[in-house]
Amino acid sequence: MERVPILKIGDILLVSIQLDMSDQTAVALQEDLAERIVATGCHGVIIDITALDIVDSFVGRMLSTIASISKVLDAETVVVGMRPAVAITLVELGLSLNGIRTALNVERGMELIAVDRVHDDQYEFEGGPDTEPLALP
Amino acid sequence: MALSADESSRLAELLTSRATQVTQRWTEVMAGQLRGRLSQAELVRQVQELHRALTDALGKGAADLTAEEATELRAVLAELSRGQARQGFSATETASSIFGLKDALLAELEADQSVGTLRDYVAFSGLVDQMGLFTFESFVRTRESLIADQAEQLLELSTPVVKLWEGVVAVPLVGTLDSARAQVVMERLLQTLVDTGSPYAIIDITGVPAVDTQVAQHILKTVVAARLMGADCIISGIRPQIAQTIVALGIEFGDIATKASLADALRHVLRLTGVETSRRQPRREA
């Protein structure tokens, strides 16, 4: 069975989906990812779907599940690289990827996660109602 | 209504023997129809070309306009109506200039008072009617292709995506937003977001004359699609009447940011991205 590789870049796990997902690959990816998050202690997961021509309800649900699993393990999930045609199809079908954050490309996704971590740290240690939130770069 | 071989040869002979009179009378009728919008030389050239093509076709024994022998005549007629359609003549004027041939023929046939004249005239005028209808059809076809071309040009002209700032693009929508245009706008905007990697897009609807539920639906879809890709959309340029219409129709924009003007929207985005703008201090002379 084919497996989706999971790459670690700094504090982030990068998953680039480049094959048609089946039930088995999806389940395997979820298990692998959960294990890697725990093993590495990463706080961010980026799922790159640039190579996907079709995102149907199955893939949508898989992304939602991965996001929920990561959330439980205190990691932020960002889906990046959705193609315009895919986005239009999803809208026309009325499918919305609830609870999933998106970014245009991997770079933006990493920025997004980095900013979130800075926010979290601030609120944990020096946060207060008067603290100015850091601006996006 | 096909002409018999006998009739077509008689008509060909009449057109050849009385060429000058027929073309002259025909030109007069056409000139009356077109009221000086075409130069006399141009008219004479057109009539002579038609006359020559018609004589040729009849000389070869064409029974009607669809015959093989009349191919050249059809081409000349199509060319004439194409030209007139592009120059802005009406369909009636174009067809009437062909029907002018009837007048010319009648004038010639009246001189000859034999028994077969009426029968001949009816047969000839059947052919002229066919020619007129053919002109009419190619006229309409030309107009339709003109309209299709223009619609396509309009579609391309009216949907530019402009870069306002690093990471901020804007779509100034001008004109009525129907499904086809909305689709083009959506595709182009999303593609630009990918190409430029801009996380913010501003949709400016100052130039949209009316916003109904359908237009709002199209705009909302675009915003949702952009969000799915990871970009944020702001709607700007909402005029007072449009704001009232939106509320009256019960359209909900939800958590989508809406601003009154493009300037406000840009300021909003710049604040989100942390860009600070300030006026330069006037330099003081020491």
Coordinates of C-alpha atoms in Angstrom, one line a residue:
Chain A
M1 CA 0.0 0.0 0.0
E2 CA 1.2 3.5 -0.8
R3 CA 1.9 5.8 2.1
V4 CA 1.9 9.6 2.2
P5 CA 5.3 10.9 3.4
I6 CA 5.4 13.2 6.4
L7 CA 8.3 15.7 6.5
K8 CA 9.4 17.6 9.5
I9 CA 10.6 21.2 9.0
G10 CA 11.5 22.9 12.2
D11 CA 8.4 23.0 14.4
I12 CA 6.1 22.0 11.5
L13 CA 5.1 18.7 9.9
L14 CA 4.5 18.9 6.1
V15 CA 2.3 16.5 4.4
S16 CA 2.1 16.7 0.6
I17 CA -0.7 14.6 -0.9
Q18 CA 0.2 13.6 -4.4
L19 CA -1.9 10.4 -4.9
D20 CA -5.5 9.6 -5.1
M21 CA -6.6 8.9 -1.5
S22 CA -8.4 5.7 -0.7
D23 CA -9.9 4.7 2.6
Q24 CA -6.8 2.8 3.5
T25 CA -4.3 5.5 2.7
A26 CA -6.4 8.0 4.5
V27 CA -6.6 5.9 7.7
A28 CA -2.8 5.2 7.4
L29 CA -2.1 8.9 7.0
Q30 CA -4.2 9.8 10.1
E31 CA -2.4 7.1 12.2
D32 CA 1.1 8.1 11.0
L33 CA 0.4 11.8 11.5
A34 CA -0.9 11.3 15.1
E35 CA 2.2 9.3 15.9
R36 CA 4.6 11.8 14.4
I37 CA 2.9 14.7 16.2
V38 CA 3.3 13.0 19.5
A39 CA 6.9 11.8 18.7
T40 CA 8.2 15.1 17.5
G41 CA 6.1 17.5 19.7
C42 CA 5.4 19.7 16.6
H43 CA 2.8 22.4 16.9
G44 CA 1.9 22.8 13.3
V45 CA 0.7 20.6 10.5
I46 CA 0.6 21.8 6.8
I47 CA -1.3 19.7 4.3
D48 CA -0.3 20.6 0.7
I49 CA -3.0 19.7 -1.8
T50 CA -1.5 21.5 -4.8
A51 CA -1.3 18.2 -6.7
L52 CA -5.0 17.3 -6.2
D53 CA -7.2 17.9 -9.1
I54 CA -10.3 16.7 -7.4
V55 CA -11.4 17.3 -3.8
D56 CA -14.6 15.6 -3.1
S57 CA -16.6 15.1 0.1
F58 CA -14.3 12.1 1.0
V59 CA -11.1 14.1 0.9
G60 CA -12.9 17.0 2.6
R61 CA -13.9 14.8 5.5
M62 CA -10.4 13.3 5.7
L63 CA -9.0 16.8 6.0
S64 CA -11.5 17.7 8.7
T65 CA -10.6 14.5 10.6
I66 CA -6.9 15.2 10.4
A67 CA -7.5 18.8 11.6
S68 CA -9.5 17.5 14.6
I69 CA -7.0 14.9 15.6
S70 CA -4.2 17.5 15.4
K71 CA -6.2 19.9 17.4
V72 CA -6.6 17.3 20.2
L73 CA -2.8 16.9 20.1
D74 CA -2.4 20.7 20.3
A75 CA -1.2 21.2 16.7
E76 CA -2.6 23.7 14.3
T77 CA -3.6 22.4 10.8
V78 CA -3.4 24.5 7.7
V79 CA -4.4 23.3 4.3
V80 CA -2.4 25.0 1.5
G81 CA -2.3 25.2 -2.3
M82 CA -5.9 24.6 -3.2
R83 CA -6.4 25.2 -6.9
P84 CA -8.9 27.8 -8.1
A85 CA -10.9 25.1 -10.0
V86 CA -11.1 23.0 -6.8
A87 CA -12.3 25.9 -4.7
I88 CA -15.0 26.8 -7.3
T89 CA -16.2 23.2 -7.4
L90 CA -16.3 23.0 -3.6
V91 CA -18.4 26.2 -3.5
E92 CA -20.7 25.0 -6.3
L93 CA -21.2 21.7 -4.5
G94 CA -22.0 23.6 -1.3
L95 CA -19.2 21.8 0.6
S96 CA -17.3 23.9 3.1
L97 CA -14.3 22.7 4.9
N98 CA -15.5 23.5 8.4
G99 CA -12.8 24.0 11.0
I100 CA -10.0 24.0 8.5
R101 CA -7.7 26.9 8.1
T102 CA -6.3 27.6 4.6
A103 CA -3.4 29.5 3.1
L104 CA -2.4 30.2 -0.5
N105 CA 1.0 28.4 -0.4
V106 CA 3.3 26.5 2.0
E107 CA 5.2 29.7 2.8
R108 CA 2.0 31.6 3.9
G109 CA 0.9 28.5 5.8
M110 CA 4.2 28.5 7.8
E111 CA 3.8 32.2 8.5
L112 CA 0.2 31.6 9.7
I113 CA 1.3 28.9 12.1
A114 CA 4.3 31.0 13.3
V115 CA 2.1 34.0 14.1
D116 CA -0.4 31.8 16.0
R117 CA 2.4 30.4 18.1
V118 CA 3.6 33.9 19.0
H119 CA 0.1 34.9 19.9
D120 CA -0.3 31.8 22.1
D121 CA 3.0 32.4 23.9
Q122 CA 2.1 36.0 24.5
Y123 CA -1.3 35.2 26.1
E124 CA 0.3 32.4 28.2
F125 CA 3.1 34.4 29.7
E126 CA 2.5 38.2 29.4
G127 CA -0.9 38.3 27.9
G128 CA -3.4 40.8 29.1
P129 CA -6.3 42.9 27.7
D130 CA -3.9 45.8 27.0
T131 CA -1.3 43.8 25.1
E132 CA -1.1 44.9 21.4
P133 CA -1.5 41.8 19.2
L134 CA 1.5 41.3 16.9
A135 CA 0.9 42.3 13.4
L136 CA 1.2 39.8 10.5
P137 CA 4.5 40.2 8.7
Chain B
M1 CA -40.6 28.6 -57.8
A2 CA -37.8 27.3 -60.0
L3 CA -37.3 28.9 -63.3
S4 CA -37.6 26.8 -66.4
A5 CA -34.6 26.7 -68.7
D6 CA -36.6 28.7 -71.2
E7 CA -37.4 31.5 -68.6
S8 CA -33.9 31.7 -67.3
S9 CA -32.5 32.1 -70.8
R10 CA -35.1 34.8 -71.6
L11 CA -34.3 36.6 -68.4
A12 CA -30.5 36.4 -69.1
E13 CA -31.2 37.8 -72.6
L14 CA -33.3 40.6 -71.3
L15 CA -30.6 41.5 -68.7
T16 CA -27.9 41.4 -71.3
S17 CA -29.7 43.4 -74.0
R18 CA -31.1 46.0 -71.7
A19 CA -28.1 46.1 -69.4
T20 CA -27.7 49.8 -69.2
Q21 CA -31.4 50.6 -68.6
V22 CA -31.8 47.9 -66.0
T23 CA -28.7 48.9 -64.0
Q24 CA -29.6 52.5 -64.2
R25 CA -33.1 52.0 -63.0
W26 CA -31.9 49.6 -60.3
T27 CA -29.2 52.1 -59.1
E28 CA -31.9 54.8 -58.9
V29 CA -34.1 52.6 -56.7
M30 CA -31.2 51.7 -54.4
A31 CA -30.1 55.3 -54.2
G32 CA -33.6 56.3 -53.1
Q33 CA -33.5 53.6 -50.4
L34 CA -30.1 54.4 -49.0
R35 CA -30.6 58.1 -49.1
G36 CA -27.1 59.1 -50.0
R37 CA -25.3 57.2 -47.4
L38 CA -23.4 55.3 -50.1
S39 CA -21.5 57.2 -52.8
Q40 CA -22.9 57.0 -56.3
A41 CA -19.7 55.3 -57.6
E42 CA -19.9 52.6 -54.9
L43 CA -23.6 52.0 -55.7
V44 CA -23.0 51.7 -59.5
R45 CA -20.1 49.3 -58.7
Q46 CA -22.3 47.1 -56.5
V47 CA -25.2 47.1 -59.0
Q48 CA -22.9 46.2 -61.9
E49 CA -21.3 43.4 -59.9
L50 CA -24.7 42.0 -59.0
H51 CA -26.0 42.3 -62.5
R52 CA -22.9 40.5 -63.9
A53 CA -23.2 37.7 -61.3
L54 CA -26.9 37.3 -62.0
T55 CA -26.5 37.3 -65.8
D56 CA -23.7 34.7 -65.4
A57 CA -25.8 32.5 -63.2
L58 CA -28.8 32.7 -65.5
G59 CA -26.6 32.2 -68.6
K60 CA -25.4 28.9 -67.1
G61 CA -29.0 27.9 -66.7
A62 CA -29.5 28.3 -62.9
A63 CA -33.1 27.3 -62.1
D64 CA -33.0 29.0 -58.7
L65 CA -30.7 30.5 -56.1
T66 CA -29.7 27.2 -54.5
A67 CA -28.5 25.8 -57.8
E68 CA -24.8 25.0 -58.3
E69 CA -24.5 27.5 -61.1
A70 CA -25.5 30.3 -58.7
T71 CA -22.6 29.9 -56.3
E72 CA -20.9 33.1 -57.4
L73 CA -24.2 35.0 -57.2
R74 CA -24.7 33.9 -53.6
A75 CA -21.1 35.0 -52.8
V76 CA -21.7 38.4 -54.2
L77 CA -25.0 38.8 -52.3
A78 CA -23.4 37.6 -49.1
E79 CA -20.6 40.1 -49.6
L80 CA -23.1 42.9 -50.2
S81 CA -25.1 42.2 -47.1
R82 CA -22.0 41.7 -44.9
G83 CA -20.8 45.1 -46.0
Q84 CA -24.1 46.8 -45.4
A85 CA -24.5 45.1 -42.0
R86 CA -21.1 46.4 -40.9
Q87 CA -21.9 49.9 -42.2
G88 CA -25.0 50.1 -40.0
F89 CA -27.7 49.8 -42.7
S90 CA -31.0 48.3 -41.6
A91 CA -32.1 44.8 -42.7
T92 CA -35.0 46.4 -44.6
E93 CA -32.8 48.7 -46.6
T94 CA -30.5 45.9 -47.5
A95 CA -33.3 43.6 -48.7
S96 CA -35.1 46.5 -50.5
S97 CA -32.1 47.3 -52.5
I98 CA -32.3 43.8 -54.0
F99 CA -36.1 44.1 -54.5
G100 CA -35.2 47.2 -56.6
L101 CA -34.4 44.9 -59.4
K102 CA -38.2 44.1 -59.7
D103 CA -38.9 47.7 -60.5
A104 CA -36.2 47.8 -63.1
L105 CA -37.5 44.6 -64.7
L106 CA -41.1 45.7 -64.7
A107 CA -40.1 48.9 -66.5
E108 CA -38.4 46.9 -69.2
L109 CA -41.1 44.2 -69.5
E110 CA -43.9 46.8 -69.8
A111 CA -42.5 47.9 -73.1
D112 CA -43.0 44.4 -74.5
Q113 CA -46.8 43.7 -74.5
S114 CA -46.8 40.0 -75.4
V115 CA -48.9 37.3 -73.7
G116 CA -46.0 35.6 -71.8
T117 CA -44.9 38.8 -70.1
L118 CA -46.9 38.5 -66.9
R119 CA -45.9 34.8 -66.5
D120 CA -42.3 35.8 -67.0
Y121 CA -42.5 38.6 -64.6
V122 CA -44.0 36.4 -61.8
A123 CA -41.2 33.8 -62.4
F124 CA -38.5 36.4 -62.4
S125 CA -39.8 38.1 -59.3
G126 CA -39.8 34.7 -57.5
L127 CA -36.1 34.6 -58.1
V128 CA -35.6 38.1 -56.9
D129 CA -37.6 37.3 -53.7
Q130 CA -35.2 34.4 -53.1
M131 CA -32.2 36.7 -53.5
G132 CA -33.8 39.2 -51.1
L133 CA -34.4 36.5 -48.5
F134 CA -30.8 35.2 -48.9
T135 CA -29.5 38.8 -48.4
F136 CA -31.7 39.1 -45.3
E137 CA -30.3 35.9 -43.8
S138 CA -26.7 36.7 -44.4
F139 CA -27.3 40.2 -43.0
V140 CA -28.7 38.7 -39.8
R141 CA -25.8 36.2 -39.6
T142 CA -23.3 39.0 -39.9
R143 CA -25.0 41.0 -37.2
E144 CA -25.2 38.0 -34.9
S145 CA -21.5 37.3 -35.2
L146 CA -20.8 41.0 -34.6
I147 CA -22.8 40.8 -31.4
A148 CA -21.1 37.6 -30.3
D149 CA -17.7 39.2 -30.9
Q150 CA -18.6 42.3 -28.9
A151 CA -20.0 40.2 -26.0
E152 CA -16.7 38.4 -25.8
Q153 CA -14.6 41.6 -26.0
L154 CA -16.8 43.1 -23.3
L155 CA -16.2 40.0 -21.1
E156 CA -12.5 40.4 -21.4
L157 CA -12.4 44.2 -21.0
S158 CA -14.6 44.4 -18.0
T159 CA -12.8 42.1 -15.6
P160 CA -9.3 43.3 -14.8
V161 CA -7.6 42.2 -11.6
V162 CA -5.3 45.0 -10.4
K163 CA -2.6 44.9 -7.7
L164 CA -3.1 47.6 -5.1
W165 CA -0.3 46.8 -2.8
E166 CA 2.1 44.0 -2.0
G167 CA -0.2 41.1 -1.3
V168 CA -3.4 43.0 -2.0
V169 CA -5.3 42.7 -5.3
A170 CA -8.6 44.4 -6.3
V171 CA -11.3 43.6 -8.8
P172 CA -13.3 46.7 -9.8
L173 CA -16.5 45.3 -11.1
V174 CA -18.2 47.4 -13.8
G175 CA -21.6 46.6 -15.3
T176 CA -24.3 44.1 -14.7
L177 CA -23.0 40.8 -13.2
D178 CA -24.6 37.8 -14.8
S179 CA -23.7 34.2 -14.3
A180 CA -21.2 34.0 -17.2
R181 CA -19.4 37.2 -16.1
A182 CA -19.4 36.1 -12.4
Q183 CA -17.8 32.9 -13.4
V184 CA -15.1 34.7 -15.4
V185 CA -14.5 37.1 -12.5
M186 CA -14.2 34.3 -10.0
E187 CA -11.8 32.3 -12.0
R188 CA -9.6 35.2 -12.9
L189 CA -9.5 36.5 -9.3
L190 CA -8.6 33.1 -7.8
Q191 CA -6.0 32.5 -10.5
T192 CA -4.4 35.9 -9.7
L193 CA -4.4 35.0 -6.0
V194 CA -2.4 31.9 -6.8
D195 CA -0.1 33.6 -9.2
T196 CA 0.8 36.5 -7.0
G197 CA 0.4 34.8 -3.7
S198 CA -1.7 37.6 -2.4
P199 CA -3.6 36.8 0.8
Y200 CA -6.1 39.7 0.4
A201 CA -8.5 40.6 -2.3
I202 CA -10.9 43.5 -2.5
I203 CA -14.0 43.3 -4.6
D204 CA -15.2 46.7 -5.6
I205 CA -18.8 47.0 -6.7
T206 CA -19.0 50.7 -7.3
G207 CA -19.7 50.1 -11.0
V208 CA -22.4 47.5 -10.5
P209 CA -25.7 49.3 -11.2
A210 CA -27.9 47.0 -9.2
V211 CA -27.4 44.2 -6.6
D212 CA -30.1 41.6 -6.4
T213 CA -30.1 38.3 -4.7
Q214 CA -28.5 36.6 -7.7
V215 CA -25.6 39.1 -7.9
A216 CA -25.1 38.8 -4.1
Q217 CA -25.0 35.1 -4.4
H218 CA -22.3 35.3 -7.1
I219 CA -20.2 37.6 -4.9
L220 CA -20.6 35.5 -1.9
K221 CA -19.5 32.4 -3.8
T222 CA -16.4 34.2 -4.9
V223 CA -15.6 35.2 -1.4
V224 CA -16.1 31.7 0.0
A225 CA -14.0 30.1 -2.8
A226 CA -11.2 32.6 -2.0
R227 CA -11.4 31.7 1.7
L228 CA -11.2 28.1 0.9
M229 CA -7.9 28.8 -0.9
G230 CA -6.7 30.8 2.1
A231 CA -7.2 34.4 1.0
D232 CA -9.5 37.0 2.6
C233 CA -12.0 39.0 0.6
I234 CA -13.3 42.5 1.4
I235 CA -16.3 43.9 -0.4
S236 CA -16.1 47.7 -1.1
G237 CA -17.9 50.4 -3.0
I238 CA -21.4 49.8 -1.6
R239 CA -23.5 52.8 -2.5
P240 CA -26.3 54.1 -0.2
Q241 CA -29.1 52.8 -2.4
I242 CA -27.4 49.4 -2.7
A243 CA -27.0 49.2 1.0
Q244 CA -30.7 49.8 1.4
T245 CA -31.5 47.2 -1.3
I246 CA -29.3 44.6 0.4
V247 CA -31.0 45.1 3.7
A248 CA -34.5 45.1 2.1
L249 CA -33.7 41.8 0.3
G250 CA -32.4 40.3 3.5
I251 CA -29.1 39.4 2.1
E252 CA -26.6 38.4 4.8
F253 CA -22.9 39.0 4.2
G254 CA -22.1 37.3 7.5
D255 CA -18.6 37.9 8.7
I256 CA -17.4 39.2 5.4
A257 CA -15.9 42.7 5.8
T258 CA -17.8 45.4 3.8
K259 CA -16.5 48.9 3.3
A260 CA -18.1 52.0 1.8
S261 CA -15.2 52.9 -0.4
L262 CA -12.1 51.2 -2.0
A263 CA -9.9 53.6 0.1
D264 CA -11.5 52.3 3.3
A265 CA -11.0 48.7 2.2
L266 CA -7.3 49.3 1.4
R267 CA -6.8 51.0 4.8
H268 CA -8.5 48.1 6.5
V269 CA -6.2 45.6 4.8
L270 CA -3.1 47.6 5.4
R271 CA -4.0 47.8 9.1
L272 CA -4.5 44.0 9.1
T273 CA -1.1 43.4 7.5
G274 CA 0.6 45.9 9.9
V275 CA 1.6 48.5 7.3
E276 CA 1.7 52.0 8.9
T277 CA 1.2 55.0 6.8
S278 CA 2.0 58.5 7.9
R279 CA 2.3 61.9 6.4
R280 CA 5.8 63.1 5.7
Q281 CA 6.8 65.9 8.1
P282 CA 7.4 69.2 6.2
R283 CA 11.1 69.9 6.1
R284 CA 12.0 73.0 8.1
E285 CA 14.6 75.4 6.8
A286 CA 17.4 75.8 9.4

